[in-house]
Coordinates of N, CA and C in Angstrom, one line a residue:
M27 N 34.1 19.0 -49.2 CA 32.5 19.6 -48.4 C 30.8 18.7 -48.9
A28 N 30.8 18.6 -47.6 CA 29.7 17.5 -47.8 C 28.4 18.3 -48.5
A29 N 27.4 17.8 -49.3 CA 26.2 17.8 -50.0 C 25.4 18.9 -49.1
A30 N 24.3 19.2 -49.4 CA 23.8 20.1 -49.0 C 22.9 18.9 -48.0
G31 N 22.3 19.2 -46.8 CA 21.4 18.6 -46.4 C 22.4 16.9 -45.4
E32 N 23.4 17.0 -46.2 CA 24.1 16.5 -45.3 C 24.5 16.1 -44.1
G33 N 24.7 15.2 -42.8 CA 24.9 15.8 -41.5 C 24.0 16.7 -40.8
T34 N 22.8 17.0 -41.1 CA 22.5 18.3 -40.5 C 21.0 17.6 -40.1
P35 N 21.1 17.6 -39.0 CA 19.7 17.2 -38.1 C 18.3 17.2 -38.7
S36 N 17.7 17.4 -39.3 CA 16.4 17.0 -40.8 C 17.0 16.2 -41.0
S37 N 18.0 15.9 -41.6 CA 18.1 14.8 -43.0 C 18.5 13.2 -42.1
R38 N 18.5 13.9 -40.7 CA 18.5 12.1 -39.9 C 16.9 12.0 -39.2
G39 N 15.9 13.1 -39.5 CA 14.7 12.6 -38.6 C 14.5 13.0 -37.1
P40 N 13.6 12.7 -37.2 CA 12.5 14.3 -35.7 C 14.1 13.3 -34.3
R41 N 14.3 14.3 -33.6 CA 15.4 14.2 -32.1 C 14.7 13.0 -32.0
R42 N 16.1 12.3 -31.1 CA 15.0 11.1 -29.9 C 15.9 11.2 -28.8
D43 N 15.9 11.7 -27.8 CA 16.2 11.5 -26.4 C 16.5 10.7 -26.3
P44 N 17.9 10.3 -25.1 CA 17.5 8.6 -24.9 C 16.2 8.0 -23.8
P45 N 15.8 6.8 -23.4 CA 15.1 6.4 -22.9 C 15.7 6.7 -21.3
R46 N 14.6 7.4 -20.5 CA 14.9 7.8 -19.0 C 15.0 6.9 -18.6
R47 N 16.2 6.8 -17.3 CA 15.9 5.6 -16.4 C 16.6 6.4 -14.8
P48 N 15.5 5.7 -13.7 CA 15.7 6.2 -12.7 C 17.4 6.2 -12.6
P49 N 16.9 7.4 -11.8 CA 18.7 7.9 -11.0 C 19.1 6.6 -10.1
R50 N 20.6 6.7 -10.1 CA 21.0 5.5 -10.1 C 21.1 5.5 -8.0
N51 N 21.4 7.1 -7.8 CA 20.7 7.4 -6.0 C 20.5 9.3 -5.8
G52 N 19.2 9.2 -4.8 CA 18.8 10.8 -4.8 C 17.3 9.6 -4.6
H53 N 16.9 11.0 -5.4 CA 15.1 11.9 -6.1 C 14.9 11.6 -7.1
G54 N 13.7 10.8 -7.0 CA 13.4 11.0 -9.0 C 12.1 10.3 -9.1
K55 N 11.5 9.7 -10.1 CA 10.3 9.5 -10.4 C 10.2 8.6 -11.7
L56 N 10.4 7.9 -11.6 CA 9.7 6.6 -12.7 C 8.5 6.3 -12.9
L57 N 7.7 6.4 -14.3 CA 7.0 5.9 -15.1 C 7.2 4.7 -15.8
F58 N 5.4 4.4 -15.3 CA 5.7 2.5 -16.2 C 4.8 2.6 -17.2
K59 N 4.6 1.4 -17.6 CA 4.3 1.4 -19.3 C 2.0 2.1 -19.2
D60 N 2.1 1.1 -17.9 CA 0.3 0.8 -18.0 C 0.0 3.1 -17.0
G61 N 0.8 3.5 -16.8 CA -0.1 5.0 -16.1 C 0.5 4.6 -14.8
S62 N 0.9 3.9 -13.9 CA 1.1 3.3 -12.8 C 2.8 4.3 -12.2
Y63 N 2.9 4.8 -12.0 CA 4.2 5.8 -11.1 C 5.3 5.6 -10.7
Y64 N 6.4 6.0 -9.5 CA 6.2 6.0 -8.0 C 7.5 7.2 -8.9
E65 N 7.8 8.0 -7.5 CA 8.3 9.3 -7.1 C 8.4 8.7 -5.6
G66 N 10.1 8.6 -5.8 CA 10.9 8.5 -3.9 C 12.6 8.2 -3.6
A67 N 12.8 8.0 -3.3 CA 14.2 7.2 -3.6 C 14.8 7.2 -3.8
F68 N 15.6 6.3 -4.5 CA 16.8 5.5 -5.3 C 18.2 5.1 -5.0
V69 N 18.4 3.3 -4.8 CA 19.3 3.6 -4.1 C 20.3 2.6 -5.5
D70 N 21.1 2.9 -5.7 CA 21.9 1.7 -6.5 C 21.1 1.2 -8.3
G71 N 20.0 2.7 -8.3 CA 19.3 2.7 -9.0 C 17.8 1.7 -8.9
E72 N 17.7 1.1 -7.8 CA 16.2 0.3 -7.6 C 15.4 1.8 -6.8
I73 N 14.6 1.6 -6.8 CA 13.6 2.1 -5.9 C 13.9 1.5 -4.1
T74 N 13.8 1.9 -3.3 CA 14.3 1.5 -2.5 C 14.6 2.9 -0.9
G75 N 13.9 3.1 0.2 CA 13.9 4.4 0.4 C 12.3 4.6 0.6
E76 N 12.1 6.5 0.9 CA 10.9 6.9 0.8 C 10.4 7.5 -0.2
G77 N 9.3 7.0 -0.5 CA 8.4 7.4 -2.0 C 6.3 7.6 -1.7
R78 N 6.5 7.7 -3.1 CA 5.4 7.2 -3.3 C 4.8 6.5 -4.2
R79 N 4.4 5.6 -4.4 CA 3.8 4.4 -5.3 C 2.3 4.6 -5.8
H80 N 1.9 5.0 -7.3 CA 0.4 4.9 -7.6 C 0.1 3.4 -8.7
W81 N -0.6 2.7 -8.5 CA -1.2 1.8 -9.4 C -2.0 2.1 -10.1
A82 N -1.7 2.3 -11.2 CA -2.8 2.8 -12.4 C -3.9 1.5 -12.4
W83 N -3.9 0.4 -12.5 CA -5.0 -0.3 -13.1 C -6.0 -1.1 -11.7
S84 N -5.4 -0.7 -10.1 CA -6.0 -0.3 -9.2 C -6.6 0.7 -8.8
G85 N -5.6 1.7 -8.7 CA -6.1 3.2 -8.5 C -5.5 3.6 -7.1
D86 N -5.2 2.5 -6.3 CA -4.1 2.2 -5.0 C -2.8 2.9 -5.0
T87 N -3.3 3.9 -4.0 CA -1.4 4.8 -3.5 C -1.1 4.3 -2.4
F88 N 0.3 3.9 -2.6 CA 1.2 3.7 -1.3 C 2.3 4.6 -1.1
S89 N 2.7 5.0 0.2 CA 3.5 6.3 1.0 C 4.0 5.6 2.0
G90 N 5.2 5.4 1.8 CA 5.6 5.3 2.7 C 7.0 4.6 2.6
Q91 N 7.7 3.3 3.3 CA 8.8 3.0 3.3 C 9.0 1.9 2.1
F92 N 10.2 2.2 1.1 CA 9.9 0.8 -0.1 C 11.9 0.2 0.3
V93 N 11.6 -1.4 -0.5 CA 13.0 -2.2 -0.1 C 13.1 -3.2 -1.7
L94 N 13.5 -2.5 -2.6 CA 13.8 -3.0 -4.2 C 12.7 -3.3 -4.4
G95 N 11.6 -1.4 -4.3 CA 10.6 -1.8 -5.0 C 9.0 -2.1 -4.2
E96 N 9.5 -2.6 -3.5 CA 8.3 -3.5 -2.7 C 8.2 -2.5 -1.4
P97 N 6.7 -2.0 -1.4 CA 6.3 -1.3 0.4 C 6.7 -2.6 1.3
Q98 N 7.8 -1.9 2.1 CA 8.7 -2.8 3.1 C 8.7 -1.8 4.4
G99 N 8.1 -2.2 5.6 CA 8.2 -1.1 6.4 C 7.4 -0.7 7.4
Y100 N 6.8 0.8 7.0 CA 5.7 1.1 7.7 C 5.2 2.3 6.6
G101 N 4.3 2.4 6.5 CA 3.5 3.5 5.3 C 1.9 3.2 5.7
V102 N 1.0 3.9 4.3 CA -0.1 4.6 4.0 C -0.5 4.3 2.7
M103 N -1.4 2.6 2.9 CA -2.3 2.7 1.7 C -3.4 3.4 1.3
E104 N -3.7 3.7 0.7 CA -5.1 4.8 0.2 C -6.3 3.7 -0.9
Y105 N -6.8 3.1 -0.7 CA -7.5 2.7 -1.5 C -8.4 3.0 -2.6
K106 N -8.3 3.0 -4.6 CA -9.6 4.2 -4.5 C -11.0 3.2 -4.7
A107 N -11.6 2.2 -4.0 CA -12.8 1.4 -3.9 C -13.2 2.0 -2.0
G108 N -12.2 3.0 -1.9 CA -12.5 4.1 -0.4 C -11.8 3.0 0.8
G109 N -11.1 3.7 1.7 CA -11.7 3.1 3.4 C -9.6 3.0 3.0
C110 N -9.2 3.0 4.9 CA -7.3 3.2 4.0 C -6.7 2.4 5.0
Y111 N -5.0 2.4 5.1 CA -4.4 1.5 6.1 C -3.7 2.4 6.2
E112 N -2.4 2.4 7.6 CA -1.7 2.9 8.0 C -1.5 1.7 9.4
G113 N 0.3 1.6 8.4 CA 0.4 0.3 9.2 C 2.2 -0.4 8.6
E114 N 2.2 -1.2 9.5 CA 3.6 -2.3 8.6 C 3.0 -2.8 7.9
V115 N 4.0 -3.2 7.1 CA 3.6 -4.0 5.8 C 5.4 -4.7 5.4
S116 N 5.1 -6.2 4.4 CA 6.2 -6.4 4.7 C 6.2 -7.2 3.2
H117 N 6.5 -7.3 2.2 CA 6.8 -7.3 0.9 C 5.9 -7.5 0.1
G118 N 4.7 -5.6 0.5 CA 3.6 -5.0 0.0 C 2.6 -5.5 0.9
M119 N 2.3 -6.5 2.0 CA 0.9 -6.8 2.2 C 0.9 -6.2 4.1
R120 N 0.1 -6.4 4.0 CA -0.4 -5.4 5.2 C 0.6 -6.6 6.6
E121 N 1.4 -6.4 7.3 CA 2.2 -7.1 8.1 C 2.2 -6.9 9.3
G122 N 1.9 -7.2 10.5 CA 2.6 -6.8 12.0 C 1.4 -5.1 13.0
H123 N 1.6 -4.7 13.0 CA 0.7 -3.8 14.0 C 0.5 -2.4 13.0
G124 N -1.4 -2.5 12.5 CA -1.4 -1.6 12.1 C -3.2 -1.7 11.8
F125 N -3.8 0.5 11.2 CA -4.5 0.5 11.9 C -5.6 1.2 10.4
L126 N -7.1 -0.2 9.9 CA -7.2 0.2 8.5 C -9.1 0.5 9.1
V127 N -9.0 1.6 7.9 CA -10.5 1.6 7.4 C -11.2 1.2 6.2
D128 N -12.1 0.2 6.5 CA -12.3 -0.2 5.0 C -13.0 0.5 4.6
R129 N -13.8 1.0 3.5 CA -14.5 1.6 2.2 C -16.2 1.5 3.3
D130 N -16.7 0.8 4.5 CA -17.7 1.1 5.1 C -17.9 2.3 6.4
G131 N -16.3 2.4 6.6 CA -16.5 3.4 7.4 C -15.9 2.1 8.6
Q132 N -15.6 1.8 8.8 CA -15.8 0.5 9.9 C -13.8 0.7 10.0
V133 N -14.1 0.3 11.4 CA -12.2 0.7 12.0 C -11.5 -0.6 12.5
Y134 N -10.5 -0.8 12.5 CA -9.7 -1.8 12.9 C -8.4 -1.6 13.2
Q135 N -8.1 -2.0 14.5 CA -7.0 -1.9 14.9 C -6.1 -2.5 15.6
G136 N -5.3 -2.8 15.7 CA -4.3 -4.8 15.3 C -3.9 -5.0 15.3
S137 N -3.2 -6.5 15.1 CA -2.6 -7.1 14.2 C -2.4 -7.6 13.0
F138 N -2.0 -7.5 12.0 CA -2.0 -8.3 10.7 C -1.3 -9.1 10.8
H139 N -2.3 -10.5 9.6 CA -0.6 -11.8 9.5 C -0.9 -11.8 7.4
D140 N -0.4 -11.7 6.6 CA -0.5 -12.2 5.4 C -2.3 -11.4 4.9
N141 N -2.2 -9.9 5.5 CA -2.6 -9.5 4.2 C -4.3 -9.3 5.4
K142 N -4.1 -10.1 6.6 CA -5.3 -10.0 7.1 C -5.3 -9.5 8.0
R143 N -6.9 -9.4 9.0 CA -6.7 -8.9 10.4 C -6.5 -10.8 11.0
H144 N -5.1 -10.6 11.8 CA -5.0 -12.1 12.9 C -4.4 -11.5 14.0
G145 N -5.0 -12.3 15.0 CA -4.0 -12.2 16.7 C -5.1 -10.9 17.1
P146 N -4.4 -10.3 18.4 CA -5.5 -9.8 19.2 C -6.1 -8.3 18.6
G147 N -7.1 -7.8 18.5 CA -7.2 -6.1 18.2 C -8.8 -5.9 17.9
Q148 N -8.4 -4.9 17.5 CA -9.3 -3.8 18.5 C -11.2 -4.2 17.3
M149 N -12.4 -4.1 16.7 CA -13.2 -3.8 15.8 C -14.8 -3.0 16.0
L150 N -14.0 -2.0 15.1 CA -15.4 -0.3 15.1 C -16.2 -0.8 14.4
F151 N -17.7 -1.8 14.7 CA -18.6 -1.6 13.5 C -19.6 -0.9 13.1
Q152 N -20.0 -1.1 11.8 CA -21.0 0.6 10.7 C -22.1 0.7 12.2
N153 N -22.7 -0.1 12.8 CA -23.2 -0.5 13.8 C -23.4 0.0 15.0
G154 N -21.8 0.0 15.4 CA -21.7 0.4 16.5 C -21.2 0.2 17.2
D155 N -21.7 -1.1 16.9 CA -21.1 -2.6 18.2 C -19.0 -2.7 17.8
K156 N -18.7 -2.8 19.1 CA -17.7 -3.2 19.4 C -16.5 -3.9 19.3
Y157 N -16.0 -4.7 18.6 CA -15.3 -6.1 19.2 C -13.9 -6.0 20.3
D158 N -13.4 -6.7 21.1 CA -11.9 -6.5 21.5 C -11.4 -7.8 21.9
G159 N -10.8 -8.6 20.7 CA -10.4 -10.1 21.0 C -9.5 -10.0 19.7
D160 N -9.4 -11.7 19.8 CA -8.2 -12.4 19.3 C -9.4 -12.8 17.4
W161 N -8.3 -12.5 16.7 CA -8.7 -12.4 15.7 C -7.8 -13.4 14.3
V162 N -8.6 -14.5 13.9 CA -7.8 -15.8 12.5 C -8.3 -15.6 12.1
R163 N -7.0 -15.4 10.3 CA -8.1 -15.0 9.3 C -8.8 -14.2 8.7
D164 N -8.8 -12.9 9.5 CA -10.3 -11.8 9.1 C -11.3 -11.8 10.1
R165 N -11.4 -13.5 10.4 CA -12.3 -13.4 11.4 C -12.6 -13.9 12.7
R166 N -13.4 -13.2 13.6 CA -13.5 -12.9 15.2 C -13.2 -14.9 16.0
Q167 N -12.5 -15.0 16.6 CA -11.8 -16.3 17.0 C -11.0 -16.2 17.9
G168 N -11.5 -16.8 19.1 CA -11.5 -17.3 20.3 C -11.3 -16.2 21.1
H169 N -10.7 -15.9 22.3 CA -11.5 -15.4 23.5 C -12.0 -13.6 23.1
G170 N -12.7 -13.2 23.3 CA -13.1 -11.9 23.1 C -14.2 -11.4 23.9
V171 N -14.2 -10.0 23.8 CA -16.0 -9.2 24.0 C -16.7 -8.2 23.2
L172 N -18.0 -9.1 23.4 CA -18.0 -8.0 21.5 C -19.4 -7.2 23.4
R173 N -18.9 -5.9 22.7 CA -20.4 -4.6 22.8 C -21.0 -4.3 21.7
C174 N -22.7 -4.6 22.3 CA -22.9 -4.4 21.2 C -23.5 -2.5 21.6
A175 N -24.0 -2.1 20.3 CA -24.7 -0.9 20.3 C -26.1 -0.4 21.1
D176 N -26.8 -1.8 21.7 CA -27.9 -1.8 22.3 C -27.6 -1.8 23.6
G177 N -26.4 -1.7 24.6 CA -25.7 -1.8 26.1 C -24.8 -3.7 26.8
S178 N -25.7 -4.5 25.2 CA -24.9 -5.8 26.0 C -23.9 -6.2 25.3
T179 N -23.1 -6.8 26.4 CA -22.1 -7.8 26.2 C -22.2 -9.1 26.1
Y180 N -20.8 -9.5 25.3 CA -21.4 -11.0 25.5 C -19.6 -11.3 25.4
K181 N -19.4 -12.1 26.2 CA -18.1 -12.6 26.9 C -17.5 -13.8 25.7
L182 N -16.7 -13.8 25.2 CA -16.4 -15.3 23.8 C -15.3 -15.7 24.5

């Protein structure tokens, strides 16, 4: 016969649940130590498929497609500082065609490369001016047309 208290739950200290792991396959939620989280699809224990990721350090949130933990494919990024992006992403960066609204309300629709406006695109500025033309590394460059809010037009 065992001594009193031996083998009972109270004698072993508080009960501890094993650490929660993401599901091998299916839908789940993964919480990170810094307060970030991912909720969505998992394949072979990896963040892959449709989901939503929130980064605590920036406050930004991405909803869309993921491959091996990174935004990849198509989705929507909402920026805590203001503005949002909807479009194609590669390795977590804007890449391909997309629609960007910055925190000042300016709107760009067009091509992106390496997270920057790059290639053909249209920009509607806060003052009402509109540029339709080429962009290189986030700057208007090359051929384009600038239509100003005052009615004047410049062909570049």
